[in-house]
XYZ file of C-alpha atoms in Angstrom:
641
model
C -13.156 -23.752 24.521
C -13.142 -20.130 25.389
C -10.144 -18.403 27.164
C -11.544 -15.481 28.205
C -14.709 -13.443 27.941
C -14.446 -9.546 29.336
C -16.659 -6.669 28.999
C -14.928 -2.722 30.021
C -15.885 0.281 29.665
C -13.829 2.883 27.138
C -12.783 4.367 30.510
C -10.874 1.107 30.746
C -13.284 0.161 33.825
C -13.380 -3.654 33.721
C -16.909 -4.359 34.850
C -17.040 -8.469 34.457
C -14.522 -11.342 33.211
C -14.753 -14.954 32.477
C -11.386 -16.646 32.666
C -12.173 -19.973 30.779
C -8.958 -22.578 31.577
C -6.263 -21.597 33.238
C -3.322 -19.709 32.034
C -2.281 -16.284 31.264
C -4.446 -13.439 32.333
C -6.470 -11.322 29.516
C -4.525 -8.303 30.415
C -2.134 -8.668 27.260
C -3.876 -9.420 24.849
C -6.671 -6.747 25.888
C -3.830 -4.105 26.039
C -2.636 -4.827 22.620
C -6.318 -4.980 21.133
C -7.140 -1.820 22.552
C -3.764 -0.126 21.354
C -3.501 -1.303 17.935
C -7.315 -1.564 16.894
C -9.133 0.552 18.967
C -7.072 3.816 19.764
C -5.857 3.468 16.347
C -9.316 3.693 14.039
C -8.782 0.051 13.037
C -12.329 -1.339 13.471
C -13.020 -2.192 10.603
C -12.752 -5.962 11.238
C -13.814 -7.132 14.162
C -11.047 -9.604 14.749
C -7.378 -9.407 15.933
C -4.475 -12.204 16.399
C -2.336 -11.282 19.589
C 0.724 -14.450 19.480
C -1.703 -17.343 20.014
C -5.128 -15.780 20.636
C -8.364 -14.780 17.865
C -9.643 -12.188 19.876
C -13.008 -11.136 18.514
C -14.956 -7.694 20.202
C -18.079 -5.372 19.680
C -18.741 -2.274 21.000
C -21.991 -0.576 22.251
C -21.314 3.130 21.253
C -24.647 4.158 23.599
C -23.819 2.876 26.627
C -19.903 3.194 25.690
C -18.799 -0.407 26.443
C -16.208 -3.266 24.753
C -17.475 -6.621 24.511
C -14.019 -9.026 24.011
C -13.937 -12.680 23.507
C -10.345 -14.587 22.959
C -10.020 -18.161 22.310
C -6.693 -20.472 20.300
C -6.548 -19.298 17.088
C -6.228 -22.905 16.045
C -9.580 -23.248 17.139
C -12.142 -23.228 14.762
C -15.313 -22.463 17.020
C -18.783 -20.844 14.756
C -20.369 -20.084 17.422
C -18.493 -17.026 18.839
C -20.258 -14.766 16.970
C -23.890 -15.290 18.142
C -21.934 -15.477 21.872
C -20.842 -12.152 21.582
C -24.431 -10.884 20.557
C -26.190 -12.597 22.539
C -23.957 -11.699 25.584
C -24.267 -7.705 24.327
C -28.196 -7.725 23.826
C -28.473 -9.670 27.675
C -26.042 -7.625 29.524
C -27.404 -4.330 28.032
C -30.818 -4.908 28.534
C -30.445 -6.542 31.730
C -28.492 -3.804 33.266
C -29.874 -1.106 31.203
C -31.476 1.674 33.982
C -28.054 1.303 35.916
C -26.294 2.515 33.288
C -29.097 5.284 32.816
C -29.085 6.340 36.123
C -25.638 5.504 37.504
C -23.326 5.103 34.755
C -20.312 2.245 34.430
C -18.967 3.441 37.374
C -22.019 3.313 39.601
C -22.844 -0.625 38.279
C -19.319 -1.245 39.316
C -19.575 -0.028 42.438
C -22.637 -2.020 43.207
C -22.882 -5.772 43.563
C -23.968 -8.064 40.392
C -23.905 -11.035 39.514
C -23.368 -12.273 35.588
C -21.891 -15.553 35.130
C -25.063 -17.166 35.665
C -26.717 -15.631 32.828
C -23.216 -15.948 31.077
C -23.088 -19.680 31.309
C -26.159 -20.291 30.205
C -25.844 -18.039 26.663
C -22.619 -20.027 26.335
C -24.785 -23.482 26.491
C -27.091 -22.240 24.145
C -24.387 -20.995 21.984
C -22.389 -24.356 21.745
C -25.962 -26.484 21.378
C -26.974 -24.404 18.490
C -23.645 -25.048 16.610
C -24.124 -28.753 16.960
C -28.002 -28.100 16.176
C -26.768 -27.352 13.051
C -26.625 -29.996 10.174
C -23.028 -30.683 9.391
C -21.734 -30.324 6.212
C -21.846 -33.414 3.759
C -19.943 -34.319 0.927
C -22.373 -33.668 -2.127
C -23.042 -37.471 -4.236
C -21.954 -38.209 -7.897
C -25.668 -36.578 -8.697
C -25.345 -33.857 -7.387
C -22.172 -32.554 -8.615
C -22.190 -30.490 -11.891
C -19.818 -33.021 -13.941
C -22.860 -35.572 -13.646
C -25.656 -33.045 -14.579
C -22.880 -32.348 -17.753
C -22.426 -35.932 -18.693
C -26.592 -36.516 -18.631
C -26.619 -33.814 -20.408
C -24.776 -34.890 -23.090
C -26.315 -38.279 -23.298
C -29.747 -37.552 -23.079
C -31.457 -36.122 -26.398
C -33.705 -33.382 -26.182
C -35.539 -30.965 -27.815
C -33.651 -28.807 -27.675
C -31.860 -26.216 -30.176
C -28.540 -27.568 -29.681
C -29.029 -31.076 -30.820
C -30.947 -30.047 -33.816
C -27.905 -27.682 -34.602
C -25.765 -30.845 -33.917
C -28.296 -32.579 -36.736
C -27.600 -29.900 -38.666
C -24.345 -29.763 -38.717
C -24.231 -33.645 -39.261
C -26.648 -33.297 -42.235
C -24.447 -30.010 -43.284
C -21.792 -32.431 -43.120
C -22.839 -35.408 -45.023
C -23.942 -32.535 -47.702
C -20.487 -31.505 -47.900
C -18.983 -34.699 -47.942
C -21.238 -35.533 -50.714
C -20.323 -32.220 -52.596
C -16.577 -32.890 -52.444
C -16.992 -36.015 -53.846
C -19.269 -34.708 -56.714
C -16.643 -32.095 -57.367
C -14.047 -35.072 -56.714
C -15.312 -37.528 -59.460
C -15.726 -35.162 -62.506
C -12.095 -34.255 -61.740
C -10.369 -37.654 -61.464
C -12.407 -38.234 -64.884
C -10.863 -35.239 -66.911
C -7.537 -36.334 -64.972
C -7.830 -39.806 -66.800
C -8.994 -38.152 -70.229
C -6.339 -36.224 -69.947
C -3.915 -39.083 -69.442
C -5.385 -40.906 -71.790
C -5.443 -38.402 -74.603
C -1.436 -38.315 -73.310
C -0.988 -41.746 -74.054
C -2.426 -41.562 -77.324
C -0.309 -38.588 -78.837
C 2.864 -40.484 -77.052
C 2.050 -43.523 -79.408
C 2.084 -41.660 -82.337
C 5.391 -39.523 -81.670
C 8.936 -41.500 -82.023
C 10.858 -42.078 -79.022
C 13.433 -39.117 -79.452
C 10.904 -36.991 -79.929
C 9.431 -37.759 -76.979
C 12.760 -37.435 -74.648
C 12.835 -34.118 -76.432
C 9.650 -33.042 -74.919
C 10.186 -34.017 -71.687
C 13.524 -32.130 -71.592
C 11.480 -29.146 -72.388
C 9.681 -29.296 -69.919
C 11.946 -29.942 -67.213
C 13.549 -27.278 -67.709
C 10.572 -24.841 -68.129
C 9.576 -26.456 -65.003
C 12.679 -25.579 -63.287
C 13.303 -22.112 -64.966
C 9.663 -21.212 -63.217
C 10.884 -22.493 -59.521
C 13.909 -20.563 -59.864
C 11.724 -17.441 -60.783
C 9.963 -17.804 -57.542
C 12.593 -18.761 -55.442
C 14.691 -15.816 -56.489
C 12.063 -12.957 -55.670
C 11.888 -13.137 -51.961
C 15.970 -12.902 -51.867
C 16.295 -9.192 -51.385
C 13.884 -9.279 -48.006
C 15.953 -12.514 -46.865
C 19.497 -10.032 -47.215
C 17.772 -7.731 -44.620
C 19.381 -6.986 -41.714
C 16.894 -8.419 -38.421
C 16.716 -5.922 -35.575
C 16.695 -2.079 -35.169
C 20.204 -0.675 -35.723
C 21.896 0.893 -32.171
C 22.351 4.421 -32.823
C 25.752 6.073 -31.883
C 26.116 8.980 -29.700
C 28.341 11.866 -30.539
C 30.108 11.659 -26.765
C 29.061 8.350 -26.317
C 31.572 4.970 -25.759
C 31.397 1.415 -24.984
C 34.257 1.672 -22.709
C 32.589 2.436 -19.121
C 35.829 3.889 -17.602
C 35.305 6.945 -20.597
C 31.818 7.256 -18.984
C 33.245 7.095 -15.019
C 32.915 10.634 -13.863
C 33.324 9.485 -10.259
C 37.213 9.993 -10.085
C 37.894 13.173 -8.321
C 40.766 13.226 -10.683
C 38.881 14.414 -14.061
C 36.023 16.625 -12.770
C 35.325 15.313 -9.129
C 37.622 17.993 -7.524
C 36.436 21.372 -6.630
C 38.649 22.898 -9.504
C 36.389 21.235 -11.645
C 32.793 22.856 -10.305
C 33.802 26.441 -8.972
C 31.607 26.953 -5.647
C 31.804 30.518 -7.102
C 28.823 29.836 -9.909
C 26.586 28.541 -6.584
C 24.180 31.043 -5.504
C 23.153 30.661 -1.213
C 20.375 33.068 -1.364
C 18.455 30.727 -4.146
C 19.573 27.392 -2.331
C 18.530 28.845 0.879
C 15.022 30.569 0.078
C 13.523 32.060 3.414
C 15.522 34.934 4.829
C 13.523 35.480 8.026
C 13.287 31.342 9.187
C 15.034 30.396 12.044
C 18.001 28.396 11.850
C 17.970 25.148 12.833
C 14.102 24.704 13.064
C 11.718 21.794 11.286
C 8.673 24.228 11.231
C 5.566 22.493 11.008
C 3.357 21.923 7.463
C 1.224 24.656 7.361
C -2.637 24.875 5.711
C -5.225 26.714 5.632
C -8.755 25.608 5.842
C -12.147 27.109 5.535
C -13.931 25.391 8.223
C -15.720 28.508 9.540
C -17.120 29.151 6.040
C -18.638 24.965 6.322
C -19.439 25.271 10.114
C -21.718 28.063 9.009
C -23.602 26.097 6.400
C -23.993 23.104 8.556
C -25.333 25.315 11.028
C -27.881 27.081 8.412
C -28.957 23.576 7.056
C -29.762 22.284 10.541
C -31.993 25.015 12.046
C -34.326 25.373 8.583
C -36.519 22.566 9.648
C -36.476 23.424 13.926
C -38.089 26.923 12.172
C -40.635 24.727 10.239
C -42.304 23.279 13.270
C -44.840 25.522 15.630
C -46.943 25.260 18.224
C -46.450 22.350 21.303
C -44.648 19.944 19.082
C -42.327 22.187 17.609
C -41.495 23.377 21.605
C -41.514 19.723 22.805
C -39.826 18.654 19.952
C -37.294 21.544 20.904
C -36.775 19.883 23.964
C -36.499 16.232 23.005
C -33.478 17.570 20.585
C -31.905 19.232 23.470
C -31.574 16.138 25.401
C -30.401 13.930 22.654
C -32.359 10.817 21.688
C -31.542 10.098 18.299
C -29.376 7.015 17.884
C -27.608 6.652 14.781
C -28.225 3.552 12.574
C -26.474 1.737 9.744
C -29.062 3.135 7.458
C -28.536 6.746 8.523
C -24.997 6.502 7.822
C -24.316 4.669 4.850
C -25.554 7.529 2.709
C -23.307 9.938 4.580
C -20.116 7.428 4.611
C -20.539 6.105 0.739
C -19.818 9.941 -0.368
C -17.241 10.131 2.643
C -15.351 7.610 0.736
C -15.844 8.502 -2.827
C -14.116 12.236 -1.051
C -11.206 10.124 0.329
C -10.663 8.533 -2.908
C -10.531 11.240 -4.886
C -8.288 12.532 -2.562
C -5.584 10.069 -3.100
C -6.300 7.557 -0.715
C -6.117 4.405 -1.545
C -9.243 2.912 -2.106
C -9.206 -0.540 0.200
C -8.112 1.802 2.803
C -10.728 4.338 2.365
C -13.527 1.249 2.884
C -11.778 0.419 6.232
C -11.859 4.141 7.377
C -15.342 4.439 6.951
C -16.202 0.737 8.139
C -14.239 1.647 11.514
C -15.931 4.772 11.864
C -19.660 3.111 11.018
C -19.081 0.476 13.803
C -17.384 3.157 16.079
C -20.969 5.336 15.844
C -23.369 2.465 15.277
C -25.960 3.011 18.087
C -24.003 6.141 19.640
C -27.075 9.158 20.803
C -26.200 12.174 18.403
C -25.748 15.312 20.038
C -28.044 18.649 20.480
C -28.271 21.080 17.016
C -26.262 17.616 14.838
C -26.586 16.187 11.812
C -25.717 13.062 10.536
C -23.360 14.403 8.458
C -22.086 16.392 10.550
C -21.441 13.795 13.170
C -19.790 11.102 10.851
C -17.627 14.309 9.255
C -16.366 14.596 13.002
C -15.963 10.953 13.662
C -13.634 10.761 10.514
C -11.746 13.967 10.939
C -10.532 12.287 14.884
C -10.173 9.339 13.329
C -7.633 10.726 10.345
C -5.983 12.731 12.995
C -5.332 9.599 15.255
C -4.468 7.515 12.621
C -1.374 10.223 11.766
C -0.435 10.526 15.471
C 2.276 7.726 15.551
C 2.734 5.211 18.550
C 6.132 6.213 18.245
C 7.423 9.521 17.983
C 10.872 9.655 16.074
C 13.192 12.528 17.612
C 16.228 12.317 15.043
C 17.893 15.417 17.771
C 17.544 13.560 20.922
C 18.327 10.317 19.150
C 22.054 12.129 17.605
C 22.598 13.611 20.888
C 22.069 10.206 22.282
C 24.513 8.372 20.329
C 27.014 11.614 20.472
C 27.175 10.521 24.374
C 28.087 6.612 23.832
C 31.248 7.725 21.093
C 29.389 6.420 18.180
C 27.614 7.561 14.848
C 24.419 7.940 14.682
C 23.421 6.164 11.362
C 20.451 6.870 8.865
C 19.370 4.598 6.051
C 17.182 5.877 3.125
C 15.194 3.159 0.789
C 12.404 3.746 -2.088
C 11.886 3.088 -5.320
C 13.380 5.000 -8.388
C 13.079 8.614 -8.802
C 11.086 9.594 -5.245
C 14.564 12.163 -4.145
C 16.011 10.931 -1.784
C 19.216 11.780 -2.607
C 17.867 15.188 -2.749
C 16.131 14.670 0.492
C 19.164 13.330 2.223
C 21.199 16.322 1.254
C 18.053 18.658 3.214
C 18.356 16.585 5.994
C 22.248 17.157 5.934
C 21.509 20.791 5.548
C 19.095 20.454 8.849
C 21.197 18.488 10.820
C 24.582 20.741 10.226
C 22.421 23.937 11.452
C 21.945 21.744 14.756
C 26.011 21.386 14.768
C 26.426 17.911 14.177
C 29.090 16.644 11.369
C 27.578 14.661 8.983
C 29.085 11.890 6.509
C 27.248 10.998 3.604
C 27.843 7.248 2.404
C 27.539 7.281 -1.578
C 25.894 3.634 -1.636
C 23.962 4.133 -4.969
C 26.583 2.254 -7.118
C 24.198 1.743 -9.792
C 22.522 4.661 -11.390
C 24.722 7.083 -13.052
C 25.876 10.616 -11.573
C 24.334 9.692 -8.345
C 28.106 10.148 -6.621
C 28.610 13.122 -8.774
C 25.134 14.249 -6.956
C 25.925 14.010 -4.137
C 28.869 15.194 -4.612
C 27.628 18.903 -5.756
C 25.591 18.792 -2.614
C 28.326 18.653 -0.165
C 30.084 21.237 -2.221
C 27.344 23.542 -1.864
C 26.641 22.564 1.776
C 30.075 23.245 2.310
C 29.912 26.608 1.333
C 27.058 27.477 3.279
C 28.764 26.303 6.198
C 32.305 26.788 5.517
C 34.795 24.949 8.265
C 35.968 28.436 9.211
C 32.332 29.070 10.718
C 32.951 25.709 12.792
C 36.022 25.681 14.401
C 37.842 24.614 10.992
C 35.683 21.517 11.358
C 34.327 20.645 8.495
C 30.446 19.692 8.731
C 29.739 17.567 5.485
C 31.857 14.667 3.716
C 30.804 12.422 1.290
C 32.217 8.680 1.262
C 32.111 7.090 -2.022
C 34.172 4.439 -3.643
C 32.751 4.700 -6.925
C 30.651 2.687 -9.095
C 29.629 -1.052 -9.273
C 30.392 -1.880 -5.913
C 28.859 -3.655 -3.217
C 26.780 -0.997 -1.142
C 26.490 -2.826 2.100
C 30.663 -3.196 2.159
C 30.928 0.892 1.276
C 28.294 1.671 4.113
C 30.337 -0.466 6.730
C 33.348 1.046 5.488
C 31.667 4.623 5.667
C 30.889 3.624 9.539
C 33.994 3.194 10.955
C 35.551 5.855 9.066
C 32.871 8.189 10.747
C 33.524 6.672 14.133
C 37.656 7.112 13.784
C 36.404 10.585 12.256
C 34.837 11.732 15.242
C 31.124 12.190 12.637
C 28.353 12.678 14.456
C 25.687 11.398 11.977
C 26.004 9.098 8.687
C 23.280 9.279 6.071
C 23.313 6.229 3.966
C 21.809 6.876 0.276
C 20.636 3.558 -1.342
C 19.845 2.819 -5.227
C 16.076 3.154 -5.986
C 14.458 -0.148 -6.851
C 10.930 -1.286 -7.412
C 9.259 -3.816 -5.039
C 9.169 -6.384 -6.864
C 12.635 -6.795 -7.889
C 14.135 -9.327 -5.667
C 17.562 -9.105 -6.049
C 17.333 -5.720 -5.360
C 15.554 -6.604 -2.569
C 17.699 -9.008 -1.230
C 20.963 -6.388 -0.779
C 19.253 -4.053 0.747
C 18.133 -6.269 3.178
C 21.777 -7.528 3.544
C 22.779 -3.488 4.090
C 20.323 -3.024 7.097
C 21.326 -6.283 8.570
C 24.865 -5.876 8.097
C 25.208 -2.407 9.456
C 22.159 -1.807 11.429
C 21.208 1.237 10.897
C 19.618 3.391 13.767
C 16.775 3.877 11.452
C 15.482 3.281 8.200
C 13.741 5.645 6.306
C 11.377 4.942 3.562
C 11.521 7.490 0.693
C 8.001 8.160 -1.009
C 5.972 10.469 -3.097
C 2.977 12.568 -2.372
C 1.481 11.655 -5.652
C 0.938 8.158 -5.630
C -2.456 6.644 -4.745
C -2.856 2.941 -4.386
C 0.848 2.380 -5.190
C 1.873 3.668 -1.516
C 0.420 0.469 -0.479
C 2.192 -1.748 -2.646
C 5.427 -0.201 -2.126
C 5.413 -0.462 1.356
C 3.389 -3.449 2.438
C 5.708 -5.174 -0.472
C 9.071 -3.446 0.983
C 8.527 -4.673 4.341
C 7.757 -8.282 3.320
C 11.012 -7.893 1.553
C 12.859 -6.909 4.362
C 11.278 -9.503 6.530
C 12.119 -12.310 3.984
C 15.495 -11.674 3.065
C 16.376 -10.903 6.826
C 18.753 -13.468 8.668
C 18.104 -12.319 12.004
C 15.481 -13.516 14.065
C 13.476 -10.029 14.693
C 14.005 -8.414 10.904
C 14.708 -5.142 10.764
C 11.746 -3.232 8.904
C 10.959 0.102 8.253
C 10.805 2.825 11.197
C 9.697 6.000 9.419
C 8.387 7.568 6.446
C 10.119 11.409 4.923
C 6.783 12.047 2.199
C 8.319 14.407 -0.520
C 6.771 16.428 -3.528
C 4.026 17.833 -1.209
C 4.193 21.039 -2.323
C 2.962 19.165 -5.862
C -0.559 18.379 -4.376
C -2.641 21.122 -4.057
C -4.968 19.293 -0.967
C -4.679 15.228 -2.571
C -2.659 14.490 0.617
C -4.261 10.975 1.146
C -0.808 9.645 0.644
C -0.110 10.797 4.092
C -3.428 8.753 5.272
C -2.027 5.414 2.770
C 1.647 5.137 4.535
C 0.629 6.139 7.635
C -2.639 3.476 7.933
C -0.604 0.839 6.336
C 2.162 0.322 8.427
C 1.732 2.774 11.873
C 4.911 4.090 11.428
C 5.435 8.040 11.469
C 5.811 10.698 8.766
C 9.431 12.113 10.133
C 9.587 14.674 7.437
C 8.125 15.982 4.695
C 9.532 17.623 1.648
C 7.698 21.091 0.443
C 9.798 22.739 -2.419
C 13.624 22.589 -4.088
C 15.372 24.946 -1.661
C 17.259 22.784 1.279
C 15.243 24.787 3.348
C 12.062 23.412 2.249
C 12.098 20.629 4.745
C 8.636 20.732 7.370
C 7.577 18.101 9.689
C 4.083 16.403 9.731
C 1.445 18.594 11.219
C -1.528 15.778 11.645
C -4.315 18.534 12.056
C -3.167 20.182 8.851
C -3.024 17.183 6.639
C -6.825 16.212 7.882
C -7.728 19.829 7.520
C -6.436 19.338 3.393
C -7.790 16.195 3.112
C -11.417 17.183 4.131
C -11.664 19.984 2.335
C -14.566 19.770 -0.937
């Protein structure tokens, strides 16, 4: 049974609706198909799961309408698909010169009448999936293990039973051999004990014992030859010997270098030897400003070859059908096919791939787009190419346009009015910097004016206190307190090693509260995705201290990893999550770009994979070299040959 049938324009014009039984309206789970799939570039599967609904849609790209269809998801019913085309080829041919002439908002203006027609696609529908022979449950016969068994009972001729004959007659040869070989042995055996017996008879009996002592013990001089040769390998030591460092020491508190005692203080590392022009880099920036990723692109250059390769063959033609050919171009009635595009869209994806973009999302990219031009009347003076080039470029650009814009400035400034810290998280796996991120963020946020307190939870890897512990050194003498007020702008909170992170980071909370901190950035240990202890505490740090928002750490470099990282970090944090609505991730900082050259799929990977934003993006080693996401850039890199 069928909840809801609806057919809208891309306007968002409904222009008919079947409500099937009764219940909640189609609004919802219309609203939430067209913002996740449709505005998003997420076509490439044409169904969706809103709560309890399957909704399942098409779209006609010519006349620009959305065929929708929503039924249980429990439901198993095979004969929504030939509903929904059958529904699409009726309605569009039926009301074909209205949309011609009038457009959708002329036919809704009018008067029509389509449940009729409707009802009865819907009866042919559900009598063709009963039509249909059901499924039975193939005999003893037919099933493979019987053909095998007949098989191997029935004698035929072919080569394998010979071979079997063969072997049988190979067989009998060789048992026949053995014994051959067998008997002329037992029969020297038995001359020789014979011949034995004999020479015992003539020999006295101490003679005899004599003999026999002999040779036991040339017997047993002979096993303890052989049993004494193999002794020097058995004294070997097993195992690879653990080499010994020069500064090295089993004892971990010789190895501590976390106690500002020894060499945490700031007698130990002299600010003096820091340089602020290096750390700094631009001179002429503006303080306080996340510029925007910069690129440039030779699209003028391309536009001019497209342009070159599309008017050779209009020069070709002459005479009345070149002119009215002229003027059937100008009006537009090419509609693009499958055919026309896969061409186009297999070497658009082989290009995305090769850009770093992972390659299962790469097929959905170009799936989305096919179905989202499929039918659609190209333009005056286009190519194929060109149009699909088009398609993906708006699609790439929407897909790195979040639904949700993070504003870390508004969101501080927020929390600055209700008395509280504003509290940042940072996750990822090993070696992506995010300590080294965290500190640019610091550097950002303390050229805004807000204090910041950095929470030393990596209690695990070694010198990560003592990193961040240079960092707020050196942020601290590019913004001395005496520029502030005698406020000082950075402090790091760290209790050391082999503690439990989630207790520091609560600890590191209300001390920024009492403190009067305006922000607290939280720096985690890196661990892989599939460790799942690792897992499991941080998901019992975001739960425990709910962080204002959690930041996932990656590189620019990877490919298909991105996908696994994240998909596999936010089933992690789902899992291990106690609360009802888990806390997952909320945004993305992307460093190493300035690594890349133009293989910026990454961007596309995180991004596509789990629609949260790209808050920042790392470009260089200066704590200046901090940019935000410009979408148009990235797309502008990424389709670049």
């Amino acid at each position: 049974m069928l909840d809801f049938f609806t057919i809208f324009s891309k306007g968002g014009l409904v222009l008919w609706c079947f409500q099937g039984v009764r219940g909640p309206a189609a609004t919802a789970p219309v609203n939430a198909l067209i913002r996740s799939v449709l505005l998003q570039e997420r076509g490439g599967n044409n169904s969706f799961t809103h709560e309890a609904l399957t909704l399942k849609y098409k779209l006609d790209n010519q006349f620009e309408l959305v065929f929708v269809v929503g039924f249980q998801k429990i439901l198993t019913l095979t004969y929504v698909d030939k509903l929904i085309d059958d529904v699409h080829k009726e309605f569009r041919d039926k009301y074909r010169n209205e949309f011609q002439q009038k457009g959708a908002l002329g036919l809704l203006n009018g008067t029509f009448d389509f449940k009729d027609d409707f009802m009865r696609l819907l009866r042919d529908a559900e009598e063709s999936s009963k039509v249909q022979a059901p499924t039975v449950m193939k005999t003893f016969e037919q099933s493979l293990k019987s053909q095998k068994t007949v098989k191997c009972m029935i004698e035929t001729r072919g080569e394998k039973p010979k071979e079997k004959v063969k072997n049988k007659k190979n067989k009998g040869s060789k048992k026949d051999g053995t014994e051959a070989v067998a008997a002329p042995s037992k029969a020297s055996a038995a001359d020789k004990q014979l011949s034995a017996a004999g020479v015992k008879e003539e020999l006295t009996k101490d003679e005899i014992l004599q003999k026999n002592r002999e040779e036991f013990f040339r017997r047993h001089m002979k096993a303890g030859e052989k049993s004494r040769s193999p002794k020097p390998d058995a004294q070997k030591e097993k195992g690879k010997k653990p080499r010994v460092w020069d500064l090295g020491n089993s004892n971990a508190k010789v190895l501590d270098y976390s106690n500002s005692a020894t060499n945490g203080s700031a007698e130990a590392c002299p600010v003096e030897e820091f340089d602020p022009d290096m750390a700094l880099g631009d001179k002429n920036r503006e303080p306080g400003r996340l510029y925007d990723l910069e690129y440039e692109s030779d699209d003028e250059a391309e536009e001019e070859k497209v342009v070159q390769n599309s008017s050779k063959p209009s020069v070709k033609k002459g005479g009345l059908g070149g002119m009215f050919g002229m003027l059937k171009g100008l009006v537009g009635s090419k509609s693009l096919t499958r055919d026309d595009m896969d061409p186009v869209l297999e070497k658009m994806k082989d290009h995305l791939i090769a850009k770093n973009v992972a390659a299962e999302i790469a097929v959905q990219l170009c799936e989305s787009v096919a179905k989202k031009l499929e039918g659609k009347v190209m333009g005056t003076f286009t190519t194929v190419t060109s149009t699909v080039k088009q398609a993906l470029q708006e699609a790439l650009v929407q897909i790195l346009q979040p639904q949700r814009r993070v504003d870390v400035l508004r969101d501080v400034m927020d929390a600055q009015r209700h008395r509280r810290p504003y509290v940042v998280t940072f996750c990822g796996v090993n070696g992506v910097g995010k300590s080294t991120n965290l500190a640019k963020i610091s550097f950002w946020l303390i050229e805004n004016g807000f204090s910041v307190l950095i929470a030393a939870c990596d209690t695990f890897r070694a010198g990560a206190v003592e990193q961040l512990r240079t960092h707020t050194r050196r942020l601290n003498a590019l913004h001395p307190p005496e520029s502030h007020g005698g406020r000082t702008m950075v402090q790091l909170y760290e209790k050391g090693y082999g503690k439990d992170a989630a207790g520091i980071a609560m600890e590191a909370i209300s001390y920024a509260r009492n403190q009067g901190f305006d922000v607290v950035l939280v720096d985690t240990a890196g661990r892989m995705q599939d460790n799942a202890p690792l897992m499991t505490a941080l998901a019992k740090l975001i739960a425990v201290n709910a962080p204002d928002l959690v930041l996932f750490v990656g590189e620019a470099l990877v490919g298909n990893e991105a996908v696994d990282q994240l998909v596999k970090f936010n089933k992690a944090l789902a899992d291990h999550s106690m609360a009802q609505t888990p806390r997952l991730i909320d945004g993305i900082v992307l460093t190493k770009f300035d690594t890349i050259d133009d293989k910026v799929g990454a961007a596309i990977s995180m991004t596509y994979i789990t629609s949260k934003p790209i808050v920042f993006v790392g470009t260089g080693q200066t704590y200046c070299d901090l940019r935000s996401l410009n979408a148009k850039a990235v797309v502008a890199a990424l389709m670049k040959a």
